[in-house]
Coordinates of C-alpha atoms in Angstrom, one line a residue:
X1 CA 111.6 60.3 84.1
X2 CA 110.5 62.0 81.3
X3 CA 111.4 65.6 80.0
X4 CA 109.1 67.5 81.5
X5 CA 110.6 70.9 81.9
X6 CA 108.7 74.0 81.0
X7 CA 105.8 72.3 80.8
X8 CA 103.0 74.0 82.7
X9 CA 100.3 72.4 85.4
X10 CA 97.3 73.5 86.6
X11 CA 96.6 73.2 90.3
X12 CA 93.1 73.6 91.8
X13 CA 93.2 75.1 95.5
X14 CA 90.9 76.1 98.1
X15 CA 90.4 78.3 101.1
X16 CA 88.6 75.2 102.7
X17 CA 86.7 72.5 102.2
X18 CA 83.3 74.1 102.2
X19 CA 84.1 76.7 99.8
X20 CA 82.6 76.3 96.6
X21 CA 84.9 78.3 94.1
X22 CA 88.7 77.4 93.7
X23 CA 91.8 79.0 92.3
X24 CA 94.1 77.6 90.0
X25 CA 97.5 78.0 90.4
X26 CA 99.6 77.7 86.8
X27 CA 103.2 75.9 87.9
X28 CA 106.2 75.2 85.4
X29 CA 109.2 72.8 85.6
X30 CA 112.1 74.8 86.0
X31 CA 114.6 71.7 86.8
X32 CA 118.1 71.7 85.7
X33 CA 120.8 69.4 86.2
X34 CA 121.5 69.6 90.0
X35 CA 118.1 71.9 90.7
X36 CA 114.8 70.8 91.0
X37 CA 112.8 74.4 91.0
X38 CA 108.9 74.6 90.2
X39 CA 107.7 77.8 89.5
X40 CA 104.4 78.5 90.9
X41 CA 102.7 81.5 89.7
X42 CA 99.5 83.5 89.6
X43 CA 99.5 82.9 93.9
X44 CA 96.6 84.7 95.6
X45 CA 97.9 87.4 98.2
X46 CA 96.4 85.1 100.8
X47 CA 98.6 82.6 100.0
X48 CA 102.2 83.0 102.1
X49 CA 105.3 81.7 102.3
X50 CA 104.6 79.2 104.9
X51 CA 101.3 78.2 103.4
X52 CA 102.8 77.1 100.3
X53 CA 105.7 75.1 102.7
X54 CA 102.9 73.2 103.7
X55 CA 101.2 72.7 100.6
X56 CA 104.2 71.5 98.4
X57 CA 105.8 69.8 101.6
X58 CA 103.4 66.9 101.4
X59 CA 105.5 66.1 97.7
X60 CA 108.9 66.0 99.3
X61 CA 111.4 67.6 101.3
X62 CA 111.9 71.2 100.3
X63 CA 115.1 73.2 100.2
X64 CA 113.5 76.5 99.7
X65 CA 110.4 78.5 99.3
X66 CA 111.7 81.9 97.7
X67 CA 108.0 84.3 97.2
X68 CA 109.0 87.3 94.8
X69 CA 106.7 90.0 92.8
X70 CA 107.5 88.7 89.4
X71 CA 109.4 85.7 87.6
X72 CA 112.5 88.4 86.8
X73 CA 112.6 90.6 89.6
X74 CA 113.9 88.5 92.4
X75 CA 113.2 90.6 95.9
X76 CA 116.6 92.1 97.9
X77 CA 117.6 89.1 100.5
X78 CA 120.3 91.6 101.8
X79 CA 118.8 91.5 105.2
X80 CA 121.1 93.0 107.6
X81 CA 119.0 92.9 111.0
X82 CA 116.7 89.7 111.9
X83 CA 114.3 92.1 114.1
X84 CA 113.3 93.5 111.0
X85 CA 111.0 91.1 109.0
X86 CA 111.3 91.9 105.5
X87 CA 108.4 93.6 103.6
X88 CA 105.5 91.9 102.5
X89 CA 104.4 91.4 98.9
X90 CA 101.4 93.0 98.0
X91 CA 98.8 91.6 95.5
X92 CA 99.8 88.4 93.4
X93 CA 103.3 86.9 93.3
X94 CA 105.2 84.1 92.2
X95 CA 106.9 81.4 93.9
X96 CA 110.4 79.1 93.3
X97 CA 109.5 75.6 95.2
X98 CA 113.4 73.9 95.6
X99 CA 113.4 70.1 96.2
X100 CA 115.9 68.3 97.5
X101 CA 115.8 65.6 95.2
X102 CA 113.7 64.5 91.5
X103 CA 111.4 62.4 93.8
X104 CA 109.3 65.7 94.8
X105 CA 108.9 66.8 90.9
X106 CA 107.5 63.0 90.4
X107 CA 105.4 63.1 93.5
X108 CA 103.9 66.3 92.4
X109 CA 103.4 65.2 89.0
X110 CA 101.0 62.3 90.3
X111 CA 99.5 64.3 92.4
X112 CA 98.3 66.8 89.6
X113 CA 96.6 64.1 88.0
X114 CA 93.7 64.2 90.0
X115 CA 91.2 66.7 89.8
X116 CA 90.3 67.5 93.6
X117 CA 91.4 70.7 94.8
X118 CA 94.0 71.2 97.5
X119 CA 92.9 72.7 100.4
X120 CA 94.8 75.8 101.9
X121 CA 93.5 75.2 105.4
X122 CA 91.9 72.1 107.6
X123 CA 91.1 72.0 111.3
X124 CA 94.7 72.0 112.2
X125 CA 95.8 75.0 109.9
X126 CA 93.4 77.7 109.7
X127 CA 93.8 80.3 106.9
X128 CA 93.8 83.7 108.5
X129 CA 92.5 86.7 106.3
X130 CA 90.7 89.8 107.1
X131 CA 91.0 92.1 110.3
X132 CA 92.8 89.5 112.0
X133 CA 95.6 88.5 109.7
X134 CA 96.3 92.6 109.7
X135 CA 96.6 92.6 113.5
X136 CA 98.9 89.4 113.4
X137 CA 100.9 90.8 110.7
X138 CA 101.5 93.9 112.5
X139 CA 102.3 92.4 115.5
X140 CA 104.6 90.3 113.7
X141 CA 106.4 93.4 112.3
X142 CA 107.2 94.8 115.5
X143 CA 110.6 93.8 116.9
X144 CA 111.7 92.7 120.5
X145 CA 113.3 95.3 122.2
X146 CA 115.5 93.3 124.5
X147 CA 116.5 91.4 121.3
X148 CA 117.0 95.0 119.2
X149 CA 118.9 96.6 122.1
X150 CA 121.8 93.6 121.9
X151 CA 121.4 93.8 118.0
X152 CA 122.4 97.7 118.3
X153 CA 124.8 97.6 121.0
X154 CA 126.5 94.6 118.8
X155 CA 126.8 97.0 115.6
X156 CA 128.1 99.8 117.7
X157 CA 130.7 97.9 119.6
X158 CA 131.6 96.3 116.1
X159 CA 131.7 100.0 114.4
X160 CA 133.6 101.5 117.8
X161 CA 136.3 99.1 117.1
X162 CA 136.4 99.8 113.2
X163 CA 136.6 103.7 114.0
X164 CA 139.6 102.9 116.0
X165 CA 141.6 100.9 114.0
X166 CA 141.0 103.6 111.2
X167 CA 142.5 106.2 113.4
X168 CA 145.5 104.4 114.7
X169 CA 146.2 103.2 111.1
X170 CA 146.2 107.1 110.6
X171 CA 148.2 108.1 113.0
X172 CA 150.5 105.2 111.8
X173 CA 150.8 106.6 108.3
X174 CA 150.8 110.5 108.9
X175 CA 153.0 112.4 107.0
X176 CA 154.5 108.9 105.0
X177 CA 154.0 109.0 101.2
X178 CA 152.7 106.4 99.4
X179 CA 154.5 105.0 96.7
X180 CA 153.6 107.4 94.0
X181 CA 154.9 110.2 96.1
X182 CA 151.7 111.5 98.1
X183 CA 150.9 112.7 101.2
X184 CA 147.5 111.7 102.4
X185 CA 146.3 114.9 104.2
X186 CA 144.4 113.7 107.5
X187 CA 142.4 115.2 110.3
X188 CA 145.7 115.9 112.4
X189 CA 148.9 116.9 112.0
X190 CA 150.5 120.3 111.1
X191 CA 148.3 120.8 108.1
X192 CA 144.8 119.2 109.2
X193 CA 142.2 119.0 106.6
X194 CA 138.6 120.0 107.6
X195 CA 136.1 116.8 108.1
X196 CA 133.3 116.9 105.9
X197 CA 130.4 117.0 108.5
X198 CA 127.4 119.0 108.6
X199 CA 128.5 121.3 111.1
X200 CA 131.4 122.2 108.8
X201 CA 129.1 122.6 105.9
X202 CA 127.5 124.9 107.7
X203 CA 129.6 127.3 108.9
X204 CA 131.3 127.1 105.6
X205 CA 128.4 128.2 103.8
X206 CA 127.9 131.2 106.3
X207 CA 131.4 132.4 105.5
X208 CA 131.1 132.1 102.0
X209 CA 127.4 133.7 102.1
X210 CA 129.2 136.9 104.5
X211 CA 131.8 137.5 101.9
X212 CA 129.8 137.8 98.9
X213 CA 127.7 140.3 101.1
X214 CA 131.0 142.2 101.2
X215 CA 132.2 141.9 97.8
X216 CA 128.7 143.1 96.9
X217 CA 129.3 146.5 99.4
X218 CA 132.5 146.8 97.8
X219 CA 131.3 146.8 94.3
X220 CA 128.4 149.4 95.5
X221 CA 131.5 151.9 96.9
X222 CA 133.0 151.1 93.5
X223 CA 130.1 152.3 91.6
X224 CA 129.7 155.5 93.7
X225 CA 133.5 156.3 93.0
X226 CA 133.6 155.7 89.7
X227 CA 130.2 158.1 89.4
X228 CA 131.8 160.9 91.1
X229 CA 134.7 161.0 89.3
X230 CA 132.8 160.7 86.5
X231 CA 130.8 164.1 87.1
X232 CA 133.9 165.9 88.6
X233 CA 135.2 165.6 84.9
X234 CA 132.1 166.4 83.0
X235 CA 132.7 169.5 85.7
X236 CA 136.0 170.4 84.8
X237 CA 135.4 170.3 80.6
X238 CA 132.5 172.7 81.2
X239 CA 134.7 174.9 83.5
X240 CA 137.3 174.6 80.6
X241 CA 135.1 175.4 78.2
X242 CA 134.1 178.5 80.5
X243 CA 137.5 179.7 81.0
X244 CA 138.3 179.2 76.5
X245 CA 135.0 181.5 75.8
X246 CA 136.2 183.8 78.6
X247 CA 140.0 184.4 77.4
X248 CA 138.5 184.9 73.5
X249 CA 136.5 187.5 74.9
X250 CA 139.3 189.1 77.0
X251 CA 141.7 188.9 74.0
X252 CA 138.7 190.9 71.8
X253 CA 138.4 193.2 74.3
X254 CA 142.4 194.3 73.7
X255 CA 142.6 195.1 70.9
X256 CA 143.8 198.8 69.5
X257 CA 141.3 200.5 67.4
X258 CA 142.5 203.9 66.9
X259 CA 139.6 204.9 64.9

């Protein structure tokens, strides 16, 4: 085959056969060595993953349909619960079409040579759209509970067991330096650390809070204190002064004037 890759396609698609506008979908070669990736952009948001399965699965067998915002920005696939559907793209996206082999990039190739429009939807696959597809995709979004309750009690058996193993690995090594010479200080033991929970917090801050209420009475009895003593000074230099002008006078007044 011929080098092909980054070389961009037009593909004319339709909601159904008697609509009479299409939309064109603009898809590149992104094949490599072992990978044989088209990237289909400028999708309509009616357009889903499953839709464009069916549309690109007539060209060969597909590995994988990966729908993302933009070319760049690949969506988080960390799902960690299957009852939670991750959440939909809004608007227009972008879409990596895998193959399992070359034969579905040739196949696809031929089939862009002709002009007629693919069509999104026939008798046997109706496009959904409007009120409806809402409702579906809400109902969609909700999870079994049955299904969700052995999803949770699988987690919490699975975190019971981590929780346990934790503590007897800390009972294990209470009190036993590493090999630098420290002591981890745990949650038991003759000097227990203080867990970092909210309750804690809490309390915590109320103790903190109640001693700088105390420590701001204390500097108030500090201020009063140092005011009186204050004025009991300026008190006893005016009574000194007092006491000088009174002497003077007393020495004046013995004095021996014999005439």
């Amino acid at each position: 085959m011929e080098n092909q890759n980054n070389k961009v396609y037009q593909l004319k698609i339709k909601a159904h056969a008697s609509c009479s506008s299409c939309h064109t979908l603009f898809i590149t070669n992104k094949s490599k060595l072992n990978e044989h990736v088209l990237l289909v952009s400028n999708i309509p948001p009616y357009c889903n993953q499953h839709t464009l399965h069916r549309l690109f699965g007539k060209c060969g067998n597909l590995l994988e349909v990966r729908v993302q915002k933009h070319e760049n920005k690949p969506i988080n696939d960390d799902q960690t619960s299957d009852n939670f559907p991750p959440p939909q793209i809004l608007g227009y996206k972008v879409a990596f079409i895998t193959f399992q082999s070359n034969k579905g990039i040739n196949e696809f190739i031929k089939k862009t040579k002709s002009t007629d429009p693919w069509l999104i939807s026939n008798e046997s696959t109706k496009l959904i759209t409007g009120l409806r597809r809402w409702c579906l995709d809400y109902i969609h979004e909700q999870p079994d509970p049955d299904k969700l309750k052995l999803e949770v009690d699988e987690y919490m058996n699975k975190y019971d067991a981590k929780v346990k193993q934790e503590q007897e690995e800390e009972i294990a090594n209470d009190g036993i330096p590493d090999d630098e010479g420290w002591v981890k200080v745990s949650s038991r033991g003759r000097n227990a650390g203080v867990s970092r929970t909210e309750t804690n917090q809490k309390k915590s801050k109320r103790k903190e809070k109640k001693k700088r209420k105390q420590n701001d009475m204390f500097s108030i009895y500090k201020y009063q204190i140092r005011e009186s003593k204050r004025q009991k000074i300026a008190e006893l230099r005016e009574k000194f002064e007092e006491d000088k002008l009174r002497i003077q006078a007393m020495k004046e007044a013995r004095k021996f004037r014999p005439f």
